Coordinates of C-alpha atoms in Angstrom, one line a residue:
M1 CA -41.8 -31.5 -30.6
H2 CA -39.2 -28.8 -30.2
F3 CA -40.4 -28.3 -26.6
A4 CA -39.9 -31.9 -25.8
A5 CA -36.4 -31.9 -27.2
I6 CA -35.5 -28.9 -25.1
L7 CA -36.7 -30.6 -22.0
F8 CA -34.6 -33.7 -22.9
L9 CA -31.5 -31.6 -23.3
V10 CA -32.0 -29.8 -20.0
A11 CA -32.5 -33.1 -18.2
V12 CA -29.3 -34.5 -19.7
G13 CA -27.4 -31.4 -18.7
A14 CA -28.7 -31.6 -15.1
T15 CA -27.7 -35.3 -14.9
E16 CA -24.2 -34.5 -16.1
V17 CA -23.8 -31.8 -13.5
R18 CA -25.0 -34.1 -10.8
S19 CA -22.6 -36.8 -12.1
L20 CA -19.7 -34.4 -12.0
A21 CA -20.5 -33.4 -8.5
S22 CA -20.8 -36.9 -7.3
S23 CA -17.6 -38.0 -9.0
S24 CA -15.5 -35.2 -7.5
P25 CA -13.0 -36.3 -4.9
A26 CA -14.1 -36.4 -1.3
S27 CA -13.0 -33.8 1.2
S28 CA -9.8 -35.7 1.9
T29 CA -7.9 -32.9 0.0
P30 CA -7.1 -30.2 2.4
P31 CA -8.5 -26.8 1.7
P32 CA -6.1 -24.2 0.3
S33 CA -4.3 -22.1 2.9
R34 CA -5.2 -18.5 3.4
L35 CA -1.9 -17.5 1.8
Q36 CA -2.7 -19.7 -1.3
L37 CA -6.1 -18.1 -1.5
C38 CA -4.6 -14.6 -1.4
R39 CA -2.1 -15.5 -4.1
Q40 CA -4.9 -16.9 -6.3
Q41 CA -6.6 -13.5 -6.5
Q42 CA -6.1 -11.8 -9.8
P43 CA -6.1 -8.1 -10.9
I44 CA -9.7 -7.4 -11.9
G45 CA -11.8 -4.5 -13.2
R46 CA -10.0 -1.2 -12.9
V47 CA -6.6 -2.8 -12.5
T48 CA -6.9 -4.9 -15.6
A49 CA -8.0 -2.0 -17.8
L50 CA -5.6 0.5 -16.2
D51 CA -3.6 2.6 -18.7
R52 CA -0.1 2.4 -17.3
T53 CA 1.6 4.7 -19.9
K54 CA 3.2 8.0 -18.8
I55 CA 3.7 11.3 -20.5
D56 CA 7.4 11.3 -19.5
T57 CA 8.8 8.0 -20.5
K58 CA 12.4 8.6 -19.3
V59 CA 13.6 6.4 -16.5
D60 CA 12.5 7.7 -13.1
S61 CA 16.0 7.8 -11.6
E62 CA 16.8 10.8 -13.8
M63 CA 14.1 12.9 -12.2
Y64 CA 15.4 12.1 -8.7
N65 CA 19.1 12.7 -9.2
E66 CA 18.9 15.9 -7.2
P67 CA 17.3 16.1 -3.7
R68 CA 14.1 18.1 -3.2
F69 CA 13.8 19.2 0.4
V70 CA 10.2 20.3 0.0
T71 CA 6.8 18.9 1.0
H72 CA 4.4 17.9 -1.8
T73 CA 1.1 18.8 -0.1
D74 CA -0.2 21.6 2.1
D75 CA -0.2 21.9 5.9
K76 CA -3.8 20.8 6.2
F77 CA -3.2 17.6 4.3
I78 CA -0.1 16.9 6.4
R79 CA -2.0 17.4 9.7
Q80 CA -4.8 15.0 8.6
L81 CA -2.2 12.5 7.6
T82 CA -0.3 12.8 10.9
D83 CA -3.5 12.4 12.8
L84 CA -4.3 9.2 10.8
Y85 CA -0.8 7.8 11.5
E86 CA -1.3 8.5 15.2
S87 CA -4.6 6.6 15.2
V88 CA -3.1 3.7 13.3
L89 CA -0.1 3.4 15.5
V90 CA -1.8 3.8 18.8
S91 CA -5.2 2.2 18.2
S92 CA -5.3 -0.2 15.3
L93 CA -1.9 -1.8 15.8
S94 CA -2.0 -1.9 19.6
S95 CA -5.4 -3.6 19.4
S96 CA -4.1 -6.2 16.9
S97 CA -1.3 -7.2 19.3
S98 CA -3.8 -8.8 21.7
S99 CA -5.2 -11.1 19.1
S100 CA -2.2 -11.9 16.8
S101 CA 1.6 -12.2 16.8
S102 CA 2.0 -8.5 15.9
T103 CA 4.5 -7.0 18.3
I104 CA 2.7 -3.8 19.2
T105 CA 2.6 -3.9 23.0
N106 CA 2.5 -1.6 25.9
N107 CA 6.3 -1.6 26.0
E108 CA 8.2 1.3 24.8
N109 CA 10.1 1.2 21.5
A110 CA 7.8 -1.5 20.1
I111 CA 6.8 -0.2 16.6
V112 CA 8.8 -0.8 13.4
I113 CA 7.7 1.3 10.4
L114 CA 8.5 1.3 6.7
D115 CA 7.8 4.5 4.8
I116 CA 8.0 3.7 1.1
M117 CA 8.4 6.2 -1.7
S118 CA 9.5 8.6 1.1
S119 CA 11.7 11.7 1.3
H120 CA 13.3 13.9 3.9
V121 CA 10.1 13.8 6.1
S122 CA 7.6 11.1 7.0
H123 CA 4.9 13.1 8.7
L124 CA 4.9 10.8 11.7
P125 CA 3.4 11.9 15.0
A126 CA 5.7 13.3 17.7
V127 CA 7.1 10.6 20.0
S128 CA 6.5 11.3 23.6
N129 CA 9.0 10.8 26.3
N130 CA 6.3 9.2 28.5
N131 CA 7.3 5.6 29.1
N132 CA 3.7 4.6 29.2
N133 CA 3.0 6.0 25.7
H134 CA 2.3 3.3 23.2
N135 CA 3.6 5.4 20.4
K136 CA 7.3 4.6 20.9
L137 CA 9.1 3.9 17.6
K138 CA 11.7 1.2 17.6
R139 CA 12.8 1.9 14.1
V140 CA 11.6 3.9 11.1
D141 CA 13.1 2.6 7.8
V142 CA 12.6 4.9 4.8
H143 CA 12.6 3.9 1.1
G144 CA 12.9 6.2 -1.8
M145 CA 14.9 7.3 -4.9
N146 CA 17.3 9.9 -3.5
R147 CA 19.7 8.9 -0.7
K148 CA 20.4 12.5 0.5
E149 CA 16.7 13.0 1.1
L150 CA 16.3 9.7 3.0
E151 CA 19.4 10.3 5.1
A152 CA 18.0 13.7 6.2
N153 CA 14.7 12.2 7.4
P154 CA 14.5 12.9 11.2
A155 CA 12.3 9.9 11.9
R156 CA 14.9 7.7 10.4
Q157 CA 17.8 9.5 12.1
S158 CA 16.2 9.4 15.6
T159 CA 15.6 5.7 15.4
S160 CA 18.7 4.6 13.5
G161 CA 16.5 3.4 10.7
K162 CA 17.7 2.3 7.3
A163 CA 17.8 4.3 4.1
L164 CA 16.6 2.0 1.3
V165 CA 17.1 3.2 -2.3
R166 CA 15.3 1.4 -5.1
D167 CA 13.3 2.3 -8.2
L168 CA 10.1 0.3 -7.7
N169 CA 9.2 0.7 -11.4
A170 CA 12.5 -0.9 -12.5
N171 CA 12.2 -3.6 -9.8
P172 CA 8.8 -3.8 -8.1
S173 CA 10.1 -5.8 -5.2
L174 CA 11.4 -5.3 -1.7
L175 CA 13.4 -8.5 -1.7
G176 CA 17.0 -7.9 -0.5
L177 CA 15.8 -4.8 1.3
C178 CA 13.1 -6.0 3.8
D179 CA 12.5 -9.2 5.5
T180 CA 9.1 -11.1 5.6
N181 CA 7.0 -10.1 8.6
E182 CA 9.4 -7.3 9.5
Y183 CA 7.1 -4.3 9.9
D184 CA 4.1 -3.3 12.0
A185 CA 3.0 -0.6 9.6
V186 CA 3.9 0.4 6.0
F187 CA 3.1 4.0 4.9
C188 CA 3.1 5.6 1.4
C189 CA 2.4 9.3 1.1
V190 CA 1.5 10.8 -2.3
G191 CA 3.5 8.3 -4.3
V192 CA 1.1 5.5 -5.4
Q193 CA 0.2 7.3 -8.6
Y194 CA 3.7 6.7 -10.0
L195 CA 3.7 2.9 -9.6
E196 CA 3.6 1.1 -12.9
E197 CA 3.1 -2.3 -11.3
P198 CA 1.2 -1.4 -8.2
E199 CA -0.3 -4.8 -7.5
A200 CA 3.3 -6.3 -7.4
V201 CA 4.4 -3.6 -4.9
F202 CA 1.3 -4.1 -2.8
A203 CA 2.0 -7.8 -2.7
E204 CA 5.4 -7.0 -1.3
I205 CA 3.9 -4.7 1.3
S206 CA 1.8 -7.6 2.4
R207 CA 4.9 -9.8 2.6
V208 CA 6.9 -7.5 4.8
L209 CA 4.0 -6.6 7.1
K210 CA 3.5 -8.6 10.3
P211 CA 0.1 -10.4 10.6
G212 CA -2.3 -7.7 11.6
G213 CA 0.0 -4.9 10.4
T214 CA -1.5 -1.9 8.7
C215 CA -0.8 -0.2 5.4
V216 CA -1.8 3.4 4.7
I217 CA -1.7 4.7 1.2
S218 CA -2.4 8.5 1.0
F219 CA -2.8 10.8 -2.0
S220 CA -4.2 14.1 -3.2
N221 CA -4.7 15.8 -6.6
R222 CA -1.3 17.5 -6.5
F223 CA 1.5 15.4 -8.1
F224 CA 4.0 15.3 -11.0
Y225 CA 1.6 14.7 -13.9
Q226 CA 4.3 13.8 -16.3
K227 CA 5.3 10.9 -14.1
A228 CA 1.9 9.6 -13.1
L229 CA 0.1 6.9 -14.9
V230 CA -2.3 8.1 -17.5
G231 CA -4.9 5.9 -15.9
W232 CA -4.5 7.8 -12.7
I233 CA -4.6 11.3 -14.3
E234 CA -7.8 10.6 -16.1
R235 CA -9.6 9.6 -12.9
G236 CA -11.2 11.8 -10.2
M237 CA -10.4 11.4 -6.5
N238 CA -13.3 8.9 -5.9
E239 CA -12.2 6.7 -8.7
R240 CA -8.6 6.9 -7.6
A241 CA -9.7 5.6 -4.1
R242 CA -11.5 2.7 -5.8
L243 CA -8.4 2.0 -7.9
V244 CA -6.2 1.8 -4.8
T245 CA -8.7 -0.5 -3.2
D246 CA -8.4 -2.7 -6.2
Y247 CA -4.6 -2.7 -5.8
F248 CA -5.1 -4.2 -2.4
R249 CA -7.5 -6.7 -3.7
A250 CA -5.4 -7.7 -6.7
A251 CA -2.2 -8.1 -4.6
G252 CA -3.8 -10.4 -2.0
G253 CA -2.6 -10.8 1.5
F254 CA -5.0 -8.2 3.0
D255 CA -8.2 -8.6 4.9
Q256 CA -10.8 -7.6 2.4
D257 CA -13.2 -6.4 5.0
S258 CA -10.5 -4.1 6.5
I259 CA -10.0 -2.0 3.3
R260 CA -11.4 1.4 3.9
T261 CA -11.2 4.9 2.6
I262 CA -10.6 7.8 4.9
G263 CA -10.8 11.5 4.3
N264 CA -13.3 13.9 2.6
G265 CA -11.1 14.4 -0.5
T266 CA -13.4 12.2 -2.7
S267 CA -16.4 14.5 -2.3
A268 CA -17.4 16.7 -5.3
L269 CA -17.4 19.9 -3.2
T270 CA -13.9 19.3 -1.9
Q271 CA -12.5 18.7 -5.4
L272 CA -14.3 21.8 -6.8
M273 CA -13.0 24.0 -4.0
S274 CA -9.5 22.6 -4.5
V275 CA -9.5 23.3 -8.2
G276 CA -10.7 26.8 -7.4
G277 CA -7.8 27.3 -5.0
V278 CA -10.0 27.6 -2.0
G279 CA -10.1 24.2 -0.2
G280 CA -6.5 23.2 -0.3
D281 CA -5.2 19.8 -1.2
P282 CA -7.9 17.1 -0.9
F283 CA -7.0 14.4 1.6
V284 CA -7.7 10.7 0.8
A285 CA -6.1 7.6 2.4
V286 CA -6.9 3.9 1.7
V287 CA -6.1 1.7 4.7
A288 CA -5.8 -2.1 4.9
T289 CA -4.8 -4.7 7.3
A290 CA -2.5 -7.7 6.5
S291 CA -4.5 -10.9 6.9
C292 CA -2.4 -13.9 6.0
L293 CA -1.3 -15.8 9.1
D294 CA 0.7 -18.5 7.3
K295 CA 3.2 -16.5 5.3
T296 CA 6.4 -18.2 4.4
T297 CA 9.0 -17.9 7.2
T298 CA 11.8 -17.5 4.6
T299 CA 13.4 -14.2 5.0
T300 CA 15.8 -12.3 2.9
T301 CA 19.2 -10.8 3.8
T302 CA 18.8 -7.2 4.7
T303 CA 21.9 -5.1 4.0
G304 CA 20.5 -1.7 5.2
N305 CA 21.6 0.9 2.7
Q306 CA 21.3 -1.3 -0.4
D307 CA 21.0 0.3 -3.9
S308 CA 19.4 -1.7 -6.7

């Protein structure tokens, strides 16, 4: 008796499912655009459960009142980062120009870069005087918290780039500083661990990147612990790489298949050697390509040296 009742309920349920499917509107409704699909993505997994508290709860601007003309990683890390930037600028971005509206071409002075959470140095590859070299920088804009550091940045100086000052924890947006589809590449070196709303900032990176543009987020295990998220501190390098991958996924606007981790800094041996003072600073970078081809054409007014 009970078995027959169960069969009846299953049959009724299946009929209701078929009825709902058949009563759904026909395909006259256009499918959502790629940008809409990107914006529908929600923070999941590691991002949802992330502990965003900090040991030092004072506003970040207090820490950056005075300039620090120092590098925050060792020379080996910097060499690996510069090599990666070279690869991205010459190979990835120049390749994307042949299949999209990205403006990386064989012409000189073609590349526009934004270096966020930057300082007095951006670790970019040297620019050749060879007119056939793809790696000609049209402009390097630098964003950070201390204007003196940004104004001293030689990559910005040599390309007449802009110095953009904003606390991304107080205002996790680049509106008013950067236009939509403005940059071929966005770089962030050893700063991601301080972001309190990383998915909002990553969404802004997607907005300001040109279609096919590339974002490189690099980090190590050396940072200001008191200013990093507790959720970052409590993770190892491998889990941090997964977390940054989820930032890209949560933000939307990036080709999911393009998100990749570069560097050997996630290996257990590298981390053990680093802790023991033998291996130096572990190098890890998470790289992603902007994918949305139908971003809004609305741009914001860029004032250059805007504080906010």
